[in-house]
Backbone as a chain_set.jsonl record, in Angstrom:
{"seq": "XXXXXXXXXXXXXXXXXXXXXXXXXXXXXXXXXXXXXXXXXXXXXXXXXXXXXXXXXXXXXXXXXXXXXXXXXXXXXXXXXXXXXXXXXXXXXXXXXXXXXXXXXXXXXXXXXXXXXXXXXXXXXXXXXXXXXX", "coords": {"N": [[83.688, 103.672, 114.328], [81.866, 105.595, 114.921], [83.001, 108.152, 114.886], [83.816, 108.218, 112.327], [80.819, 108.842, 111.238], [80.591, 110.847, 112.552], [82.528, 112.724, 111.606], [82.387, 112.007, 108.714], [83.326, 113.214, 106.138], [86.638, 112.069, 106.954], [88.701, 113.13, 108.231], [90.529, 112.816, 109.95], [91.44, 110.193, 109.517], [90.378, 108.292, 110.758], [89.545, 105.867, 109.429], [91.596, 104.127, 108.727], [92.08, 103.067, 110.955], [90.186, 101.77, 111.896], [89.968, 99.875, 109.32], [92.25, 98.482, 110.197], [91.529, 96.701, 112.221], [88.976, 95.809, 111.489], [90.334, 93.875, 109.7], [91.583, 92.46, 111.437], [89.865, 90.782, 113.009], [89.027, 89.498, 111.006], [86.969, 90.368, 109.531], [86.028, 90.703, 106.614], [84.078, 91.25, 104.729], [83.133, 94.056, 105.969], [85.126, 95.308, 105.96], [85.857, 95.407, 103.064], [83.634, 96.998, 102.119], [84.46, 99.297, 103.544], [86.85, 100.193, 102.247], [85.398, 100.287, 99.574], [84.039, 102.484, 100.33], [85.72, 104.983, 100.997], [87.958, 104.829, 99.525], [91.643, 105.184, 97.832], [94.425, 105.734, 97.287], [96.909, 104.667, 99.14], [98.57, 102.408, 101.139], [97.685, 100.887, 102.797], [94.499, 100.556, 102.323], [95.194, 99.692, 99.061], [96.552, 97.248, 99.683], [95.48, 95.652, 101.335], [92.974, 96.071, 99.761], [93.903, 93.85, 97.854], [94.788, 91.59, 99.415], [92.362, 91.091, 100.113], [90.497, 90.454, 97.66], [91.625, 88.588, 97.214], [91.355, 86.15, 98.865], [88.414, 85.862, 98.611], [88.535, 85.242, 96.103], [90.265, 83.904, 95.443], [93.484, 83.194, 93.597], [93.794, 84.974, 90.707], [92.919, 87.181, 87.757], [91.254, 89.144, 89.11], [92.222, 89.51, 91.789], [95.012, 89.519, 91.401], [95.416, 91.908, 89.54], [94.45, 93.833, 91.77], [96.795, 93.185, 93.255], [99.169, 94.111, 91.312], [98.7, 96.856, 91.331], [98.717, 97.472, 94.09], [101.708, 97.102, 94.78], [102.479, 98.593, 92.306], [101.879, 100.811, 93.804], [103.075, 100.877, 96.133], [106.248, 100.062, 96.626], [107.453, 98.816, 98.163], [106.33, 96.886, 100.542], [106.127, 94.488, 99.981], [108.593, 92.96, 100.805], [108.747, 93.085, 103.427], [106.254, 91.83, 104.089], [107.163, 89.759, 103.29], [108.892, 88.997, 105.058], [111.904, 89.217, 103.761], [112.853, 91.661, 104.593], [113.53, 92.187, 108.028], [111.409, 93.576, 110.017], [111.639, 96.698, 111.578], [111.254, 97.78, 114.747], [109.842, 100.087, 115.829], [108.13, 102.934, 116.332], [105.313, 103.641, 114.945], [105.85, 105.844, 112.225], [105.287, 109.238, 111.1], [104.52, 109.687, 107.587], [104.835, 108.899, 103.884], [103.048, 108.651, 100.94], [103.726, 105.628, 99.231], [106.157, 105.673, 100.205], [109.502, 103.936, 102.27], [108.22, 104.057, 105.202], [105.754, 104.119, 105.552], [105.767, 101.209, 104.143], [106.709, 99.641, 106.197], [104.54, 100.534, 108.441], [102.169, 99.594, 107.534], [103.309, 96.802, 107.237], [103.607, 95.757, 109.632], [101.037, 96.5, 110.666], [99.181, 94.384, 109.411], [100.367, 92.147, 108.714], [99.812, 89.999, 110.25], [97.193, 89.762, 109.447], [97.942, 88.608, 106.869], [99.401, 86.588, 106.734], [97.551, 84.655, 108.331], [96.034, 84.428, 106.272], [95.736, 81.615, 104.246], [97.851, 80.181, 101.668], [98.661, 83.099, 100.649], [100.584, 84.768, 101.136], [102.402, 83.276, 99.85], [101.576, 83.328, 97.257], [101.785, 86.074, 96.716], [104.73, 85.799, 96.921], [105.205, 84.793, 94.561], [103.755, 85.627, 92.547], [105.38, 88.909, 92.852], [108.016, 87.403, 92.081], [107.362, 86.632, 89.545], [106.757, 88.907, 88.411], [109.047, 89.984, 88.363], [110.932, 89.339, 86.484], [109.962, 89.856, 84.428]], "CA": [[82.552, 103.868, 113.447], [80.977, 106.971, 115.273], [83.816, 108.984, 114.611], [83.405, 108.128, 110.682], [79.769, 109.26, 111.64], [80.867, 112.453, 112.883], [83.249, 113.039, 110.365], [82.589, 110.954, 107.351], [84.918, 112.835, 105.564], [87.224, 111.603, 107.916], [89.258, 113.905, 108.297], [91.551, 112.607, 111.28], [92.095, 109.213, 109.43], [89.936, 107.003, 111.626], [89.183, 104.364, 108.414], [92.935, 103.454, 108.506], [92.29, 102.271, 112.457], [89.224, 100.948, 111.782], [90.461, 98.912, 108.755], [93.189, 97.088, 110.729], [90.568, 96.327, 113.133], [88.565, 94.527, 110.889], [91.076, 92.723, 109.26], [92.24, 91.308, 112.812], [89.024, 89.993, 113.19], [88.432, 88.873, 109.899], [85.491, 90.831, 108.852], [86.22, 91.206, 105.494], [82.731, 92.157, 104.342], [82.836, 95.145, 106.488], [86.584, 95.452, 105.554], [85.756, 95.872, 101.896], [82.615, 98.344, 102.356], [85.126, 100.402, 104.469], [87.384, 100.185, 101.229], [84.662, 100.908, 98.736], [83.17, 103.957, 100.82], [86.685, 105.476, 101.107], [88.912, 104.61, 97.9], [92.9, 105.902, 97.491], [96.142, 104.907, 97.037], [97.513, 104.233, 100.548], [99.247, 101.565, 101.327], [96.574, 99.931, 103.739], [93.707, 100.364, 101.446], [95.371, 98.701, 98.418], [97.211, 96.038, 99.788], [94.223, 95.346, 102.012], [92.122, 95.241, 99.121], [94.458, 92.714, 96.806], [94.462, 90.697, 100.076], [90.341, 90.89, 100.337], [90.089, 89.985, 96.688], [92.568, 86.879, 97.623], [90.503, 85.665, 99.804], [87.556, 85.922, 98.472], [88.054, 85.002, 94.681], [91.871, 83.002, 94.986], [94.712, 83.301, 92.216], [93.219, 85.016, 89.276], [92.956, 88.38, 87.665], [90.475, 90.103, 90.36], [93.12, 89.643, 93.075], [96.56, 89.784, 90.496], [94.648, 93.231, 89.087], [94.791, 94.358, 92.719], [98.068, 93.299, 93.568], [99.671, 94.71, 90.504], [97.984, 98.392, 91.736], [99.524, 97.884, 95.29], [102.827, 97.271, 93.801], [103.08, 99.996, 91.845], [101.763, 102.212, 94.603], [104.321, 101.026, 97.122], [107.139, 98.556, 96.007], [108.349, 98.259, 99.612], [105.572, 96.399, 101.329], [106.129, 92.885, 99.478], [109.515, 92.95, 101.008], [108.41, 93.142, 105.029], [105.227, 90.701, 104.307], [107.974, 88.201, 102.945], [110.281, 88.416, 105.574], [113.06, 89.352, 103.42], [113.883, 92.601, 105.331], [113.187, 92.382, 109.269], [110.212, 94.509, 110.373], [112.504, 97.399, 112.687], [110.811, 97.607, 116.128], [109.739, 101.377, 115.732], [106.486, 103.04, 116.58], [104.503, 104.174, 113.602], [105.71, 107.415, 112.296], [104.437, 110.006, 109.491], [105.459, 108.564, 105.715], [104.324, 109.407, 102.744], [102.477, 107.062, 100.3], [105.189, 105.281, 98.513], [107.463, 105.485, 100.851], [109.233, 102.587, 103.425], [107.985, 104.395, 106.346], [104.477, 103.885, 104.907], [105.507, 99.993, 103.73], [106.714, 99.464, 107.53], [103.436, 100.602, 108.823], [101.422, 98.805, 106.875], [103.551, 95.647, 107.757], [103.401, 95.893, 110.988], [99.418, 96.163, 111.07], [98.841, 93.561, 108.743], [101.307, 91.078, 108.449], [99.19, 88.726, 111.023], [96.44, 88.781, 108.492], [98.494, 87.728, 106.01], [99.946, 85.082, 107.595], [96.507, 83.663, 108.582], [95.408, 83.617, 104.67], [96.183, 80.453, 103.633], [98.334, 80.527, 100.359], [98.568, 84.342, 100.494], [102.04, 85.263, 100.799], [103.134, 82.312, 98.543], [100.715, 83.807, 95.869], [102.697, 87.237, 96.594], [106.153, 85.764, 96.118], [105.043, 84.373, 93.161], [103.515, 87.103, 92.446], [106.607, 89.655, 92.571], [108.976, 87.066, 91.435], [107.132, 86.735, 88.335], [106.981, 90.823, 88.12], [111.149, 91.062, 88.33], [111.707, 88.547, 85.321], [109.174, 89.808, 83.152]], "C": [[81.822, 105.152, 113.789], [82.01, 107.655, 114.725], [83.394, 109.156, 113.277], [82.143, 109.007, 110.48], [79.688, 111.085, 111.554], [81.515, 113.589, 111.571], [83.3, 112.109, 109.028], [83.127, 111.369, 106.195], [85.964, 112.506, 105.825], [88.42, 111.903, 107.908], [90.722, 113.735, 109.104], [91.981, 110.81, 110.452], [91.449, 107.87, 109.996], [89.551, 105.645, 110.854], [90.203, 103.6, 109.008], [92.832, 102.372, 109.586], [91.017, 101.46, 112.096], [89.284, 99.71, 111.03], [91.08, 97.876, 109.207], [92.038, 96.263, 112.091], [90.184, 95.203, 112.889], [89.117, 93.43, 110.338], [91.529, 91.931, 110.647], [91.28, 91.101, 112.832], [88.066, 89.275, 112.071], [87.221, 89.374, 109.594], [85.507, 91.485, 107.46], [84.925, 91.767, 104.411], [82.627, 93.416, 104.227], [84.109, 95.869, 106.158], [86.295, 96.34, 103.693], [84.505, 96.816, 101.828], [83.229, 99.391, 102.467], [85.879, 100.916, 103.045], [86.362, 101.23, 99.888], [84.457, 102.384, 99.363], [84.521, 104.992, 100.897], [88.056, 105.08, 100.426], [90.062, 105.934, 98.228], [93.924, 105.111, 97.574], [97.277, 104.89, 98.442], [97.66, 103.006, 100.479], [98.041, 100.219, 102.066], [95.453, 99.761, 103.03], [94.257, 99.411, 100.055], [95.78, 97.501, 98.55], [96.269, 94.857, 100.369], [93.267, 94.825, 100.894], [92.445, 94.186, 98.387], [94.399, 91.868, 97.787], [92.955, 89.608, 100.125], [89.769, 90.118, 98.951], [91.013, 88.383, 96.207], [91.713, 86.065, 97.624], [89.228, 85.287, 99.402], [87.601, 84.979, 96.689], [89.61, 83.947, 94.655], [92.461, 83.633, 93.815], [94.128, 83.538, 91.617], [93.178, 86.577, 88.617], [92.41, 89.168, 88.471], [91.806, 90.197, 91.356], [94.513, 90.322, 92.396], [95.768, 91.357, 90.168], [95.23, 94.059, 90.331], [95.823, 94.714, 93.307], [99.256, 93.875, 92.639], [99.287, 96.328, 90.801], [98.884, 98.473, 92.925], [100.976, 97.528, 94.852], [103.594, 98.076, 93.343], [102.847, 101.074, 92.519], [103.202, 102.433, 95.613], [105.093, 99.654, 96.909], [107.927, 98.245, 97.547], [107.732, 97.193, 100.488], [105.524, 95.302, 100.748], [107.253, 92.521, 100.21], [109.469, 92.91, 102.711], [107.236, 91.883, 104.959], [106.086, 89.802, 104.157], [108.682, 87.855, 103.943], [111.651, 88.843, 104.864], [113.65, 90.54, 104.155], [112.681, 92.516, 106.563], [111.985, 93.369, 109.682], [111.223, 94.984, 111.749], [111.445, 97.586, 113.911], [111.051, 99.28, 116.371], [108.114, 101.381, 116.074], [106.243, 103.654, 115.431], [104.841, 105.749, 113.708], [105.353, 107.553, 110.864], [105.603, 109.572, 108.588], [104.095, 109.667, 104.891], [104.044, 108.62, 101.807], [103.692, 107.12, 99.216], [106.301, 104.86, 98.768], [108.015, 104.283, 101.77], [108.807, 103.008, 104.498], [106.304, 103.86, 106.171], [104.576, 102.202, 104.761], [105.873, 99.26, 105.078], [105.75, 99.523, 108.268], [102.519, 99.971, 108.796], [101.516, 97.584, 107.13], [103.34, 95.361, 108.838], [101.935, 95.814, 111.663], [98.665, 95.373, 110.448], [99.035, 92.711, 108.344], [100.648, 89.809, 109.245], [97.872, 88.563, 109.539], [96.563, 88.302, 107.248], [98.834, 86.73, 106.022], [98.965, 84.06, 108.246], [95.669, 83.613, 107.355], [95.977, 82.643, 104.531], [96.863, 80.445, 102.34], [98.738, 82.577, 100.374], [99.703, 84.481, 100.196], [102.967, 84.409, 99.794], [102.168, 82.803, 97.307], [101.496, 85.192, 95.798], [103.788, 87.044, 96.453], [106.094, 85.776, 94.956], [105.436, 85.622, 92.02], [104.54, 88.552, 91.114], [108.01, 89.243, 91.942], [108.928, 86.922, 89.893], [107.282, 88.187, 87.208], [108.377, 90.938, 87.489], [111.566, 90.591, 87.027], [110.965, 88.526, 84.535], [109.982, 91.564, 82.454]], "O": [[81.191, 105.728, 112.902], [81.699, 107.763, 113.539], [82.675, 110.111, 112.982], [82.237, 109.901, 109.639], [79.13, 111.995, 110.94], [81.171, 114.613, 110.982], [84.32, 111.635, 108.528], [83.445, 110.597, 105.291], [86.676, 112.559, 104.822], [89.277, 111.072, 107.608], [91.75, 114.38, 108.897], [92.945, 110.255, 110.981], [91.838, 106.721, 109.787], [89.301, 104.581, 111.421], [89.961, 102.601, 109.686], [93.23, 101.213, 109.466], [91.181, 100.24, 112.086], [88.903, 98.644, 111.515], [90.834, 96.699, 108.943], [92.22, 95.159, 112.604], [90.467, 94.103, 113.363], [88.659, 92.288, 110.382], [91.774, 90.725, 110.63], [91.463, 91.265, 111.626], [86.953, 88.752, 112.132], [86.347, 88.537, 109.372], [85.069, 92.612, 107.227], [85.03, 92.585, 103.497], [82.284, 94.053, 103.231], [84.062, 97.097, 106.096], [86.517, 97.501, 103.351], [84.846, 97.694, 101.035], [82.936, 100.4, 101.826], [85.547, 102.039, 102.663], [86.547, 102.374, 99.473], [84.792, 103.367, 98.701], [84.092, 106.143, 100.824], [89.126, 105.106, 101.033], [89.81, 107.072, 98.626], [94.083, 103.942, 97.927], [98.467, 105.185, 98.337], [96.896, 102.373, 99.751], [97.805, 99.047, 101.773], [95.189, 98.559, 102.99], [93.699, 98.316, 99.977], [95.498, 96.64, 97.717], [96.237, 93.661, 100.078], [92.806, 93.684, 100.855], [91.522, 93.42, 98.111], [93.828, 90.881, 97.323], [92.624, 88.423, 100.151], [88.821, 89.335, 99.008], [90.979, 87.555, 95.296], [91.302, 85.357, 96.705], [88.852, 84.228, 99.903], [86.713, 84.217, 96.307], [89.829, 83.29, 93.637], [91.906, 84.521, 93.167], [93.361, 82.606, 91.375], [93.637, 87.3, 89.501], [93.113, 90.153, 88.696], [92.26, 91.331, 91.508], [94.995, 91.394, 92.762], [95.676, 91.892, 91.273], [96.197, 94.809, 90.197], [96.093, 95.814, 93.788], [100.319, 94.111, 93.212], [100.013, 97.024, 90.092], [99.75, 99.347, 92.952], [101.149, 98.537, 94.169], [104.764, 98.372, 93.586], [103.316, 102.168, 92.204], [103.968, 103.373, 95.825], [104.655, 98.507, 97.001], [108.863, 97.476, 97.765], [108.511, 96.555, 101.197], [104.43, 94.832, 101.063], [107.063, 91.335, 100.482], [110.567, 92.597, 103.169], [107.347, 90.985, 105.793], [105.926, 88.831, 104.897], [109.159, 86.723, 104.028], [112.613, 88.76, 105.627], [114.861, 90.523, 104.375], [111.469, 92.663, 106.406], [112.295, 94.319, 108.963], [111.567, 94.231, 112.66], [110.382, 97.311, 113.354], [112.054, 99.756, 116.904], [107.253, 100.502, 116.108], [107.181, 104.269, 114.924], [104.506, 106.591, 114.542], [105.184, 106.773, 109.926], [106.797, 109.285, 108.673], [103.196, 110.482, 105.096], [104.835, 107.683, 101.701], [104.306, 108.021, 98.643], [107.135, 104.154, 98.203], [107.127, 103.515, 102.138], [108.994, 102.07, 105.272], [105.907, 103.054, 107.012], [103.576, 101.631, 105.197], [105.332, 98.158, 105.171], [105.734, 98.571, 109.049], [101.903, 99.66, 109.815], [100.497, 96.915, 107.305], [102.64, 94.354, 108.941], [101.642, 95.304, 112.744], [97.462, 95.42, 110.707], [98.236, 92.152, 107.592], [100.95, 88.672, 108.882], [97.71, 87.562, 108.842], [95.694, 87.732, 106.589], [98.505, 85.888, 105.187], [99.3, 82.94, 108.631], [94.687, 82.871, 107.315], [97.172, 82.818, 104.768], [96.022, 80.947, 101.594], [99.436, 82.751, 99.375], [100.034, 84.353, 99.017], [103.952, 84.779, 99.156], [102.44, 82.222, 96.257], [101.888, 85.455, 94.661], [104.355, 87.945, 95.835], [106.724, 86.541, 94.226], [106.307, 86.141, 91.323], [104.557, 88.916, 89.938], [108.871, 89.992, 91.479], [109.88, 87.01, 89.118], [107.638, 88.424, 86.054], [108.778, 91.622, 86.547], [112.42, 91.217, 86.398], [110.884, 87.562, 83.773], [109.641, 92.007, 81.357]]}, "num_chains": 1, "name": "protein.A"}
C-alpha cells in the first residue's frame, strides 16, 4: 500500500501483488476498491473481479457480465482453475495479456481462492460449457 502511495500510478505493478494478497485473506472489499481505483484487462483484475462479483451477488448477470469479459480477455485461465490442464511447476515469467503464460500466473495465485468460494468453479464450468455449445 505505501508503494501505491509513492507511486499511485504504479508504475512497477505493485496492485497485481497487493491484489493476490487480499484475495488470500479474503478482503474482498479492499480487493474490489483496488480493482475500481486501477481498471484493465489483465488477467488478475478481471477474473478477480467476476470472482468478487460471485461472491458477493451469486449466479446472475453482475457476475456472468464479468465472467463473459474475463473470457474473452484470456480463454486460457478457465482451463487451469478447472483442473483440466495441470498447473506446470514454473516460476512466474513475463506473458502478455491473453496469453497462457499470463493464464498460468494468474492460476497459480488464485486458484486457492477459488477453491474456497463455495459453488465458484462449478458456476465457471457451467459457465464455459454453456459458452462452447452456444
Amino acid at each position: 500500500r505505501e508503494l501505491l502511495l509513492l507511486d499511485p500510478d504504479d508504475h512497477q505493478g505493485q496492485r497485481f501483488v497487493l491484489l493476490r494478497l487480499l484475495m488470500s485473506f479474503d478482503r474482498d472489499d479492499e480487493a474490489a476498491s483496488l480493482i475500481e481505483r486501477y481498471p484493465d484487462d489483465m488477467a488478475d483484475t478481471l477474473y478477480t473481479s467476476a470472482l468478487l462479483n460471485f461472491r458477493r451477488h451469486g449466479r446472475g448477470d453482475r457476475a456472468d457480465r464479468a465472467l463473459k469479459k474475463a473470457l474473452r480477455n484470456n480463454r486460457h485461465v478457465s482451463t487451469y482453475l478447472l483442473g483440466q490442464v495441470p498447473l506446470p511447476s514454473i516460476e512466474p515469467m513475463p506473458f502478455s495479456p491473453g496469453d497462457e503464460m499470463e493464464a498460468i500466473n494468474y492460476a497459480s495465485a488464485f486458484l486457492n481462492a477459488w477453491r474456497r468460494t463455495p459453488k465458484a468453479r462449478d458456476w465457471l464450468r457451467e459457465f464455459v460449457h454453456r459458452r462452447r455449445n452456444t
